[in-house]
C-alpha positions as MATLAB code, in Angstrom:
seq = 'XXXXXXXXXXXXXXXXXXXXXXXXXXXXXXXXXXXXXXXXXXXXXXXXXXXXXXXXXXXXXXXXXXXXXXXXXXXXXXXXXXXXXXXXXXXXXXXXXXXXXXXXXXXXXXXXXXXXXXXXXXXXXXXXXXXXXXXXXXXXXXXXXXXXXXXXXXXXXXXXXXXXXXXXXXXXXXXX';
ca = [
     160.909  154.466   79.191;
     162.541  153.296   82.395;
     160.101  155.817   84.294;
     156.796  154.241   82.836;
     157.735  150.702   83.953;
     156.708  151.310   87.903;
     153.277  153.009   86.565;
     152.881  150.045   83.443;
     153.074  147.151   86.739;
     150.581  149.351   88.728;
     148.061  149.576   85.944;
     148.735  145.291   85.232;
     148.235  144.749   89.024;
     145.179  146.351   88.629;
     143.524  144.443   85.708;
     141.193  141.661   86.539;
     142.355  138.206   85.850;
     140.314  136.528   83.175;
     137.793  133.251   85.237;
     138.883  130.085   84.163;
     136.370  127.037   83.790;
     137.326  124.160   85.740;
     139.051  121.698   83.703;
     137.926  117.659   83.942;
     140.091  115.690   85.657;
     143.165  114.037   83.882;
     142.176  110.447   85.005;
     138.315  109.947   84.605;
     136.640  107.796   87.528;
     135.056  104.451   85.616;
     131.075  104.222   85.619;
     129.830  101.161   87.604;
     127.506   99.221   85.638;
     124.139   98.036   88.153;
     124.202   94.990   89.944;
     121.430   92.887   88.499;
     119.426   91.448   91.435;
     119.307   88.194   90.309;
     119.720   85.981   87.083;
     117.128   83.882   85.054;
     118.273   80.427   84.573;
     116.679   77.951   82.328;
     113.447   80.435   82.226;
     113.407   80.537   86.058;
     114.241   84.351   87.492;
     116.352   83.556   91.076;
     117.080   86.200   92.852;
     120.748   86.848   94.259;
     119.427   87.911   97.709;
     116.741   86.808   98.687;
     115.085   83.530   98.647;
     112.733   84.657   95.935;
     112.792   82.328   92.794;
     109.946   82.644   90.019;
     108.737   80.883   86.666;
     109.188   83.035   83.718;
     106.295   81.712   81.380;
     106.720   80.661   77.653;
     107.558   83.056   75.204;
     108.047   86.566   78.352;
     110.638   88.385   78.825;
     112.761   88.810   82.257;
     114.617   91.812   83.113;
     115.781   91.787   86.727;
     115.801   95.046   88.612;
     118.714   96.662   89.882;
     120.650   95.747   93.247;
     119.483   97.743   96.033;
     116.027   98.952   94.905;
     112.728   97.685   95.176;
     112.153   95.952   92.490;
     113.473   92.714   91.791;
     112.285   91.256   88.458;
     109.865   92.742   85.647;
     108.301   89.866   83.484;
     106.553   90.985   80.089;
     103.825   89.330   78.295;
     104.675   88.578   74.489;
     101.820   91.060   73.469;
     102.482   93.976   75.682;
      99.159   93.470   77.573;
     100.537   93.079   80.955;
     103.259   93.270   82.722;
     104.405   92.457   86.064;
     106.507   93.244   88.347;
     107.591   91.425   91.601;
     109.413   94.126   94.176;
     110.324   93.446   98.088;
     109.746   96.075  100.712;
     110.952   95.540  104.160;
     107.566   95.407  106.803;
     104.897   92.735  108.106;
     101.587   94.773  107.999;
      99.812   93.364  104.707;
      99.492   97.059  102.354;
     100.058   97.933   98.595;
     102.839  100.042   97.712;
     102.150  103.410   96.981;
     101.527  103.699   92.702;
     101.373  107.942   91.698;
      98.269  108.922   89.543;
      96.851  105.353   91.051;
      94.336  105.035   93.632;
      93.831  101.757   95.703;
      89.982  100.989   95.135;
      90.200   97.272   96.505;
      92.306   95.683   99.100;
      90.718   92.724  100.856;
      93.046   89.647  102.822;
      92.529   86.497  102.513;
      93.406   83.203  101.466;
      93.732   83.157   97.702;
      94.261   80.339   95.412;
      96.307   82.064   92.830;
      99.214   82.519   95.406;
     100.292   79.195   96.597;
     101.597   79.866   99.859;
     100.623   79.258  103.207;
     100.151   82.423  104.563;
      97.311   85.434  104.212;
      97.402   87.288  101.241;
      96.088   90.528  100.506;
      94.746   91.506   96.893;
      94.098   94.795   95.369;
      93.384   97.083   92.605;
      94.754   99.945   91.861;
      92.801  102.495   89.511;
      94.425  105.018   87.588;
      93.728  108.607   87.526;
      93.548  108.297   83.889;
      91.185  106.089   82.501;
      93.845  105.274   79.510;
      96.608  103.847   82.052;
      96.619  100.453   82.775;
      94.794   98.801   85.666;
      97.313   97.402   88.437;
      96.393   94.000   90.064;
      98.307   93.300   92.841;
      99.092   90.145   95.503;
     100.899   91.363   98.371;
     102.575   88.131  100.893;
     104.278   88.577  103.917;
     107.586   86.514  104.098;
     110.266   86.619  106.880;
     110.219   90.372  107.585;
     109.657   91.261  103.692;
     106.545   92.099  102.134;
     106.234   90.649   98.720;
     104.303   92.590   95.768;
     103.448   90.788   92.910;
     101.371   93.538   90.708;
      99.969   93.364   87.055;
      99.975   96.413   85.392;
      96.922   95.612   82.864;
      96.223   97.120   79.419;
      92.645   98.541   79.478;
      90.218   95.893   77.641;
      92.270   93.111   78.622;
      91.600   92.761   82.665;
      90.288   89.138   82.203;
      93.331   88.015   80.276;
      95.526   90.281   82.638;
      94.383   88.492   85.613;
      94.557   85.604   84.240;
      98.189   86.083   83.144;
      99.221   87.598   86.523;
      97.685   84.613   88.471;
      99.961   82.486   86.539;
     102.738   84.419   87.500;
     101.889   84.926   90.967;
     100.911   80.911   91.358;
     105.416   80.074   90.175;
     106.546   83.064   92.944;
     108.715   80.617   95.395;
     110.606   81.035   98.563;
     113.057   78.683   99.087;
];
């Protein structure tokens, strides 16, 4: 027996060692929650960075967007007919964001009522690819090196109520 122990450790040396997963970490690294963008305070949305402040209207819902993105606040109509969202790019050239399976079939600059600021505005409309997606309205201001997109994504059927809700909308957006 003492002669097949040399030739026993030769044949283990040989053997493949079995792969081992990687095992989790003992101590697991806490999720951070997003940062809100801003708060809504006695049904106004005011935005922690920027001087953006907004009206939510009677009976919508406010969800602010998430620290760091484009998107700053998303208001929703009580039926689910529109909904818009109010989102900050840096840049002074008046243009729409970019919307996938949406084209840009309007864009004109001007002075519009609806947006009660003293600057040129530029409105568009976005048409989807499908004819089932909502219609996007859009007011786009320039403001101190930001541009400032106020769109309406519209139900189809409802684009004069749409409008109508997103110019009410776009008429509260404040910078103070």
């Amino acid at each position: 027996m003492i002669r097949l122990l040399p030739v026993y450790l030769l044949l283990l040396a040989g053997c493949r060692k079995p792969f081992l997963e990687p095992q989790p970490p003992l101590v697991e690294t806490p999720t951070v929650a997003p940062v809100p963008t801003g708060r809504v305070t006695a049904d106004v949305y005011v935005d922690g960075t920027f001087p953006l402040s907004v009206p939510v209207p009677k009976g919508w819902v406010a969800t602010p967007g998430h620290d760091g993105g484009e998107v700053r606040v998303v208001l929703q109509d009580p039926d689910g007919d529109v909904t818009v969202t109010i989102a900050g790019t840096r840049g002074d050239a008046l243009a729409p964001r970019p919307i996938p399976g949406c084209t840009w079939t309007f864009i004109d600059a001007a002075r519009y009522r609806a947006v009660k600021v003293r600057a040129e505005i530029l409105a568009a409309t976005c048409t989807p690819d499908d004819p089932d997606d909502p219609r996007v309205l859009a007011y786009v201001v320039s403001h101190e090196g930001m541009l400032w997109h106020v769109e309406g994504r519209v139900t189809p059927g409802r684009l004069r109520p749409g409008k109508a809700d997103l110019d009410q909308v776009a008429g509260g957006v404040r910078f103070r």
